[in-house]
Amino acid sequence: MYRTHTCGELRTEHVGTKVTLAGWVQTVRDKGNLVWVDVRDRYGITQIVAEDGTAQEVMSTLKTLGREFVVQFTGTVAARSSANPNIPTGEIEVKVEEVKVLNASLVPPFTIEDDTDGGEELRARYRYLDLRRNPVQEKLRLRNKVALETRKYLDSQDFLDVETPVLIKSTPEGARDFVVPSRMNEGQFYALPQSPQTFKQLLMVSGFDRYYQIVKCFRDEDLRADRQPEFTQIDCEMAFVEQEDVLNTFEGMVKHLFKAVKGVELEEKFPRMTYAEAMERYGSDKPDVRFGMEFVDLSDVAKGNGFGIFDSAEAILAINAEQCAVYTRKQLDALTDWVKRPQIGCKGMIYLKCNEDGSYKSSVDKFYSQEDLAKWAEKANAKPGDLILVLSGDLDKTRKQLNELRLHMGNELGLRNPNEFKPLWVVDFPLLEWDEETNRFHAMHHPFTSPKPEDMHLLDSEPGKVRANAYDLAMNGVELGGGSIRIHDRAVQSRMFDLLGFTKEEAEAQFGFLMSAFEYGAPPHGGLAFGLDRLVATMGGSESIRDYIAFPKNNSGRDVMIDAPSPLDNDQLEELNIKLL
Amino acid sequence: MYRTHTCGELRTEHVGTKVTLAGWVQTVRDKGNLVWVDVRDRYGITQIVAEDGTAQEVMSTLKTLGREFVVQFTGTVAARSSANPNIPTGEIEVKVEEVKVLNASLVPPFTIEDDTDGGEELRARYRYLDLRRNPVQEKLRLRNKVALETRKYLDSQDFLDVETPVLIKSTPEGARDFVVPSRMNEGQFYALPQSPQTFKQLLMVSGFDRYYQIVKCFRDEDLRADRQPEFTQIDCEMAFVEQEDVLNTFEGMVKHLFKAVKGVELEEKFPRMTYAEAMERYGSDKPDVRFGMEFVDLSDVAKGNGFGIFDSAEAILAINAEQCAVYTRKQLDALTDWVKRPQIGCKGMIYLKCNEDGSYKSSVDKFYSQEDLAKWAEKANAKPGDLILVLSGDLDKTRKQLNELRLHMGNELGLRNPNEFKPLWVVDFPLLEWDEETNRFHAMHHPFTSPKPEDMHLLDSEPGKVRANAYDLAMNGVELGGGSIRIHDRAVQSRMFDLLGFTKEEAEAQFGFLMSAFEYGAPPHGGLAFGLDRLVATMGGSESIRDYIAFPKNNSGRDVMIDAPSPLDNDQLEELNIKLL
């Protein structure tokens, strides 16, 4: 070992001990006959001091040290005359006797401090230096802890960690599969899994009873700030369970994680809400319930007054921003501009100020009397001083837009406290959703999700109305995870593939092994997968997952540090039996 | 829940309790008015009984049950009149009151028993049924436990679990890389990692100090029985350490695993042997030291007697098989045939029987007198009754061949007890090995391994003689893991790439990010990786890793259950900007 102690370990009880430390030079303060060096490692910072008695050669080496040099110091622990209360080692320092430079360092391209001067691109290119910064290391330590506590909890509940393969089969459905040419099987390809779904179901057929895995999954699609081409799931499955059992088990897991990792006690019983209700009240299947500002339907009080936009709208939905009647014209214009951005896509926004004096001021005053507007306010439960914001149009679109506006207002008004954690189970998702583009139904969750037994009779007549045994866990406006009770009957699975537009042959070629497995004693089963990246980011109070990944890719799916992906040699392509178009 | 208890849980203390069990039908015994059903799940087997008082419809449902049906039983726990001491639930049975078939089963293509009648191919195709068998589930439970205990141990030693990327950069060196075309970066490819080597080194540069990961790695090469295209490593790295520290840390880990998982206490201090000594004494860098039969060099007693094969041989090496002088002509011929198989490749084998009466009988009696042969026996420390087996020729080849023969004899003589575990550190590996085919040096471990400081002066003059700070942990003739102290100096790393025949430009293009990282304060570091598949198989007493993988691939790299790899649609290829040759 290059050290006897870490840089975070020494206390007053060590005074008089001879120690060797190794780490990075954080700062050097040189006062001529007196030199201080702060040396840093993962565990902390310790002050090294050289003074009058220090050997000349040690002194002169100290004077050559630069930031981020890797240095080994030997010396004796002494009490500091004036302690530094900000660091755990602040009561001691080490009087240096020997010093050895283990490795020099160029001046780093940005400062290795909690608040760095480096821009995003530069830090990405030198990720190994960015990773030296404390706030970044903290995030990865949090991730390490969450993963380990997840394992401990699931192990205590009899879940078995079983690794499923990474080189699997591509399916034409899997338009977003990454594929891998096989050298040994000419002209054939593996695919990387978007999830271990079929394998975990097979493990249930195999009687493994309870399975989990913390596993990399892959999706080749356009990336957004909170998506990565490779991401990590806490993937779980249980046999002989109903929805209630799955929900209780993972409610227990999430409560354990918050308690063990953050010391936070979540609600004893997580609230539940149907998908239909979540959409009606929040316009979102993952509502942030840390704050109210629920949707209000103004149709019956806002229609029929000759305001054409409302009269022709499928939906007229409002939120009440309390105490915001003081918003200036400029602020309201900014909000209107915000909803008109292409990412939101509104044509406009109507507001109603509920003035403190009991009068009303709206942007559509010429169509509505004070009495008319009072009805809006009553409907929205608005008090004097509140501000009502109204969007209208197609129901689905308006909900989506008003959800965005609600979250935006929540941010503006400081209602989304990153240290508050509000879980919500959203249940009874629809089984199918209609896709305008392909003109057919898609599975809302995935093709293996079971319809609710009480809705089975609608499968032929009104498939769009069939609800699934599917559920999501939302927290603070983020989907932490989701799952379903699966189909375990060959006939139902086959019917599901029909509904999704598979021919018998396609279904057999792609999922024959699963349907065949269902014929050999498949138990009822269900499960759930959490996005680990997102779970950890949420626990860390952040909306971006990228900081919680050691070596993330950028929005083009590139790792700019190692410069991947990159072109291949022709020889290499030839050996794989492929060429570029 | 479909059950109140598992099938392994009920004991006499439950007598009188009303319970519901769910599981698979193992057997049905139908005596007319008396029907027994053994129902099985992951936790055990419980006997269900229906007798005179049982409702008629329950009775008739029981009579329709077939093997592997999934059934739910409700009934009352009763003491058995004659207990079955072979199963933990053997003192009770459940008097059935209700029965529900949750899913029927076709007759499985092989029996779901500890000793099945299914052949390897059939079991691979129906892997989900093979996985129902107890011995297979045991192996995966062992794997689960080893992985979890590994994590607990490393966590207790301050190692952080950090995920490194799966989509990385391909290098021309990586002739065995699996590659992945990027849709978003036209004409460019990711590669799947053969190991997270460079990333874990960067984590050391980042100051993570101690890193581990249980991680999938990939190698596209011809497969042997103990290789898989995707395999799992326990990958570790430490900063500010020397070889001694790494060895001690992982010796601790392996001892913990054997104790916690198998209740086996390994030797307090694992023995160590240099590579040179291991090759000399066993002809292998992973010798099985559960038994002796060490190599004996017969050169000075067997040369010069006119036996041309020996006289012209670079090496004449022997092993002494104790008490095997009784081997018959037929047995000796079989051994000779065994070493002449193409996999071993000997031209022949010489034997010397040390008869009980003190006389000698060899296959080369016409060249050697009894006195000559006595010298062989003395050299080999052979006693009357022993059998000496001799191979000769080129040194490296002969060692390899005699190693195989030694292991074969060990198997034949029952000297390789699968319940005995003998670890051995092999140290001081050569840095480089000469490759006849490409006519240049290759890195024996990998290009990041550091030369021993005391051998640095040989780097230019005799690079083949330079020893590395590299080590392997062998056990029972298997390499469980290996690692090295790494280069952390840009200049040394650059010189290493020169030696390996990289141009400056190639080295920069492929590993520029690593060499650049070495300029910003890289600490001394080193590490090790264990093959999890092989570790678990060794702990399970098996030589084949395949049984310890839930969904293994066959020797052609195929998953025959899901039928992967498989051809892609032209549309899909086109979207990836590639086509087949």
GROMACS .gro file of N, CA and C in nm, chain B residues 439-512:
model
  222
 1020ASN      N    1   0.477  -1.284  -3.621
 1020ASN     CA    2   0.618  -1.250  -3.608
 1020ASN      C    3   0.643  -1.125  -3.523
 1021ARG      N    4   0.566  -1.113  -3.418
 1021ARG     CA    5   0.591  -1.002  -3.324
 1021ARG      C    6   0.542  -1.039  -3.185
 1022PHE      N    7   0.575  -0.950  -3.091
 1022PHE     CA    8   0.533  -0.975  -2.954
 1022PHE      C    9   0.386  -0.939  -2.932
 1023HIS      N   10   0.320  -1.019  -2.850
 1023HIS     CA   11   0.187  -0.986  -2.802
 1023HIS      C   12   0.196  -0.967  -2.651
 1024ALA      N   13   0.104  -0.889  -2.598
 1024ALA     CA   14   0.097  -0.877  -2.453
 1024ALA      C   15   0.039  -1.007  -2.397
 1025MET      N   16   0.107  -1.065  -2.298
 1025MET     CA   17   0.058  -1.191  -2.244
 1025MET      C   18  -0.073  -1.168  -2.170
 1026HIS      N   19  -0.079  -1.061  -2.093
 1026HIS     CA   20  -0.203  -1.031  -2.020
 1026HIS      C   21  -0.283  -0.930  -2.102
 1027HIS      N   22  -0.241  -0.807  -2.105
 1027HIS     CA   23  -0.294  -0.706  -2.197
 1027HIS      C   24  -0.197  -0.588  -2.199
 1028PRO      N   25  -0.214  -0.497  -2.293
 1028PRO     CA   26  -0.110  -0.393  -2.314
 1028PRO      C   27  -0.098  -0.295  -2.198
 1029PHE      N   28  -0.181  -0.307  -2.095
 1029PHE     CA   29  -0.180  -0.209  -1.987
 1029PHE      C   30  -0.108  -0.260  -1.863
 1030THR      N   31  -0.054  -0.382  -1.875
 1030THR     CA   32   0.015  -0.445  -1.764
 1030THR      C   33   0.156  -0.388  -1.750
 1031SER      N   34   0.196  -0.362  -1.624
 1031SER     CA   35   0.326  -0.299  -1.605
 1031SER      C   36   0.438  -0.403  -1.594
 1032PRO      N   37   0.553  -0.372  -1.655
 1032PRO     CA   38   0.671  -0.457  -1.638
 1032PRO      C   39   0.720  -0.446  -1.493
 1033LYS      N   40   0.788  -0.549  -1.445
 1033LYS     CA   41   0.849  -0.539  -1.312
 1033LYS      C   42   0.961  -0.436  -1.320
 1034PRO      N   43   0.968  -0.343  -1.225
 1034PRO     CA   44   1.071  -0.238  -1.231
 1034PRO      C   45   1.211  -0.298  -1.246
 1035GLU      N   46   1.238  -0.409  -1.177
 1035GLU     CA   47   1.372  -0.466  -1.183
 1035GLU      C   48   1.402  -0.529  -1.320
 1036ASP      N   49   1.301  -0.546  -1.405
 1036ASP     CA   50   1.326  -0.602  -1.538
 1036ASP      C   51   1.321  -0.496  -1.648
 1037MET      N   52   1.294  -0.372  -1.608
 1037MET     CA   53   1.278  -0.264  -1.707
 1037MET      C   54   1.399  -0.254  -1.799
 1038HIS      N   55   1.518  -0.281  -1.746
 1038HIS     CA   56   1.640  -0.266  -1.826
 1038HIS      C   57   1.647  -0.368  -1.941
 1039LEU      N   58   1.562  -0.471  -1.934
 1039LEU     CA   59   1.562  -0.573  -2.041
 1039LEU      C   60   1.466  -0.537  -2.155
 1040LEU      N   61   1.386  -0.430  -2.134
 1040LEU     CA   62   1.280  -0.400  -2.231
 1040LEU      C   63   1.333  -0.387  -2.373
 1041ASP      N   64   1.450  -0.325  -2.388
 1041ASP     CA   65   1.506  -0.309  -2.522
 1041ASP      C   66   1.585  -0.430  -2.567
 1042SER      N   67   1.669  -0.481  -2.475
 1042SER     CA   68   1.762  -0.587  -2.514
 1042SER      C   69   1.693  -0.723  -2.527
 1043GLU      N   70   1.618  -0.763  -2.426
 1043GLU     CA   71   1.555  -0.895  -2.428
 1043GLU      C   72   1.410  -0.887  -2.381
 1044PRO      N   73   1.324  -0.824  -2.459
 1044PRO     CA   74   1.187  -0.801  -2.414
 1044PRO      C   75   1.116  -0.931  -2.373
 1045GLY      N   76   1.151  -1.041  -2.436
 1045GLY     CA   77   1.087  -1.168  -2.404
 1045GLY      C   78   1.114  -1.214  -2.262
 1046LYS      N   79   1.218  -1.159  -2.200
 1046LYS     CA   80   1.254  -1.202  -2.065
 1046LYS      C   81   1.195  -1.114  -1.956
 1047VAL      N   82   1.131  -1.006  -1.997
 1047VAL     CA   83   1.076  -0.914  -1.898
 1047VAL      C   84   0.955  -0.977  -1.828
 1048ARG      N   85   0.959  -0.976  -1.696
 1048ARG     CA   86   0.845  -1.027  -1.621
 1048ARG      C   87   0.749  -0.912  -1.590
 1049ALA      N   88   0.623  -0.946  -1.577
 1049ALA     CA   89   0.520  -0.845  -1.551
 1049ALA      C   90   0.472  -0.856  -1.408
 1050ASN      N   91   0.415  -0.747  -1.359
 1050ASN     CA   92   0.344  -0.751  -1.231
 1050ASN      C   93   0.205  -0.808  -1.256
 1051ALA      N   94   0.204  -0.934  -1.300
 1051ALA     CA   95   0.076  -0.997  -1.337
 1051ALA      C   96   0.061  -1.126  -1.260
 1052TYR      N   97  -0.063  -1.159  -1.229
 1052TYR     CA   98  -0.091  -1.273  -1.141
 1052TYR      C   99  -0.224  -1.336  -1.179
 1053ASP      N  100  -0.233  -1.466  -1.155
 1053ASP     CA  101  -0.358  -1.540  -1.176
 1053ASP      C  102  -0.391  -1.614  -1.048
 1054LEU      N  103  -0.519  -1.632  -1.022
 1054LEU     CA  104  -0.558  -1.724  -0.917
 1054LEU      C  105  -0.609  -1.853  -0.982
 1055ALA      N  106  -0.536  -1.962  -0.957
 1055ALA     CA  107  -0.577  -2.091  -1.010
 1055ALA      C  108  -0.641  -2.171  -0.897
 1056MET      N  109  -0.734  -2.260  -0.934
 1056MET     CA  110  -0.790  -2.351  -0.835
 1056MET      C  111  -0.831  -2.479  -0.906
 1057ASN      N  112  -0.781  -2.589  -0.857
 1057ASN     CA  113  -0.821  -2.719  -0.911
 1057ASN      C  114  -0.798  -2.730  -1.062
 1058GLY      N  115  -0.695  -2.663  -1.112
 1058GLY     CA  116  -0.664  -2.672  -1.255
 1058GLY      C  117  -0.741  -2.573  -1.340
 1059VAL      N  118  -0.811  -2.482  -1.275
 1059VAL     CA  119  -0.892  -2.383  -1.347
 1059VAL      C  120  -0.839  -2.244  -1.313
 1060GLU      N  121  -0.837  -2.155  -1.412
 1060GLU     CA  122  -0.801  -2.016  -1.385
 1060GLU      C  123  -0.926  -1.943  -1.340
 1061LEU      N  124  -0.932  -1.908  -1.212
 1061LEU     CA  125  -1.051  -1.838  -1.161
 1061LEU      C  126  -1.047  -1.690  -1.195
 1062GLY      N  127  -0.926  -1.635  -1.199
 1062GLY     CA  128  -0.916  -1.493  -1.227
 1062GLY      C  129  -0.773  -1.453  -1.248
 1063GLY      N  130  -0.756  -1.330  -1.292
 1063GLY     CA  131  -0.621  -1.283  -1.314
 1063GLY      C  132  -0.620  -1.132  -1.322
 1064GLY      N  133  -0.502  -1.077  -1.306
 1064GLY     CA  134  -0.493  -0.932  -1.314
 1064GLY      C  135  -0.350  -0.887  -1.312
 1065SER      N  136  -0.331  -0.758  -1.290
 1065SER     CA  137  -0.197  -0.703  -1.291
 1065SER      C  138  -0.195  -0.565  -1.227
 1066ILE      N  139  -0.075  -0.523  -1.192
 1066ILE     CA  140  -0.053  -0.383  -1.164
 1066ILE      C  141  -0.038  -0.316  -1.300
 1067ARG      N  142  -0.106  -0.201  -1.318
 1067ARG     CA  143  -0.110  -0.141  -1.451
 1067ARG      C  144   0.000  -0.035  -1.466
 1068ILE      N  145   0.026  -0.005  -1.591
 1068ILE     CA  146   0.108   0.111  -1.623
 1068ILE      C  147   0.026   0.236  -1.589
 1069HIS      N  148   0.089   0.336  -1.524
 1069HIS     CA  149   0.016   0.461  -1.500
 1069HIS      C  150   0.095   0.582  -1.549
 1070ASP      N  151   0.194   0.553  -1.631
 1070ASP     CA  152   0.283   0.657  -1.681
 1070ASP      C  153   0.272   0.661  -1.833
 1071ARG      N  154   0.247   0.780  -1.886
 1071ARG     CA  155   0.226   0.791  -2.029
 1071ARG      C  156   0.343   0.739  -2.111
 1072ALA      N  157   0.465   0.771  -2.066
 1072ALA     CA  158   0.582   0.732  -2.143
 1072ALA      C  159   0.598   0.580  -2.149
 1073VAL      N  160   0.577   0.515  -2.034
 1073VAL     CA  161   0.589   0.368  -2.031
 1073VAL      C  162   0.480   0.304  -2.118
 1074GLN      N  163   0.358   0.360  -2.108
 1074GLN     CA  164   0.248   0.306  -2.187
 1074GLN      C  165   0.277   0.320  -2.336
 1075SER      N  166   0.333   0.433  -2.371
 1075SER     CA  167   0.364   0.461  -2.510
 1075SER      C  168   0.472   0.364  -2.560
 1076ARG      N  169   0.571   0.339  -2.476
 1076ARG     CA  170   0.679   0.246  -2.511
 1076ARG      C  171   0.622   0.105  -2.528
 1077MET      N  172   0.527   0.070  -2.444
 1077MET     CA  173   0.463  -0.060  -2.452
 1077MET      C  174   0.391  -0.076  -2.586
 1078PHE      N  175   0.320   0.028  -2.628
 1078PHE     CA  176   0.252   0.021  -2.758
 1078PHE      C  177   0.353   0.005  -2.871
 1079ASP      N  178   0.469   0.075  -2.860
 1079ASP     CA  179   0.577   0.056  -2.959
 1079ASP      C  180   0.615  -0.092  -2.968
 1080LEU      N  181   0.645  -0.149  -2.851
 1080LEU     CA  182   0.689  -0.288  -2.844
 1080LEU      C  183   0.588  -0.382  -2.909
 1081LEU      N  184   0.459  -0.347  -2.895
 1081LEU     CA  185   0.353  -0.433  -2.948
 1081LEU      C  186   0.326  -0.404  -3.095
 1082GLY      N  187   0.405  -0.312  -3.152
 1082GLY     CA  188   0.396  -0.289  -3.296
 1082GLY      C  189   0.291  -0.188  -3.338
 1083PHE      N  190   0.241  -0.109  -3.242
 1083PHE     CA  191   0.150   0.000  -3.280
 1083PHE      C  192   0.232   0.116  -3.335
 1084THR      N  193   0.184   0.181  -3.440
 1084THR     CA  194   0.244   0.309  -3.476
 1084THR      C  195   0.193   0.412  -3.376
 1085LYS      N  196   0.264   0.525  -3.369
 1085LYS     CA  197   0.220   0.634  -3.279
 1085LYS      C  198   0.075   0.672  -3.309
 1086GLU      N  199   0.044   0.677  -3.440
 1086GLU     CA  200  -0.089   0.721  -3.480
 1086GLU      C  201  -0.197   0.621  -3.436
 1087GLU      N  202  -0.166   0.493  -3.454
 1087GLU     CA  203  -0.262   0.390  -3.411
 1087GLU      C  204  -0.285   0.397  -3.261
 1088ALA      N  205  -0.174   0.405  -3.187
 1088ALA     CA  206  -0.185   0.410  -3.042
 1088ALA      C  207  -0.270   0.530  -3.000
 1089GLU      N  208  -0.246   0.644  -3.065
 1089GLU     CA  209  -0.318   0.765  -3.030
 1089GLU      C  210  -0.467   0.751  -3.064
 1090ALA      N  211  -0.495   0.698  -3.183
 1090ALA     CA  212  -0.635   0.688  -3.227
 1090ALA      C  213  -0.714   0.595  -3.136
 1091GLN      N  214  -0.648   0.488  -3.089
 1091GLN     CA  215  -0.723   0.388  -3.014
 1091GLN      C  216  -0.722   0.413  -2.864
 1092PHE      N  217  -0.608   0.457  -2.814
 1092PHE     CA  218  -0.597   0.469  -2.668
 1092PHE      C  219  -0.550   0.607  -2.625
 1093GLY      N  220  -0.566   0.703  -2.715
 1093GLY     CA  221  -0.527   0.840  -2.684
 1093GLY      C  222  -0.591   0.890  -2.557
   0.00000   0.00000   0.00000
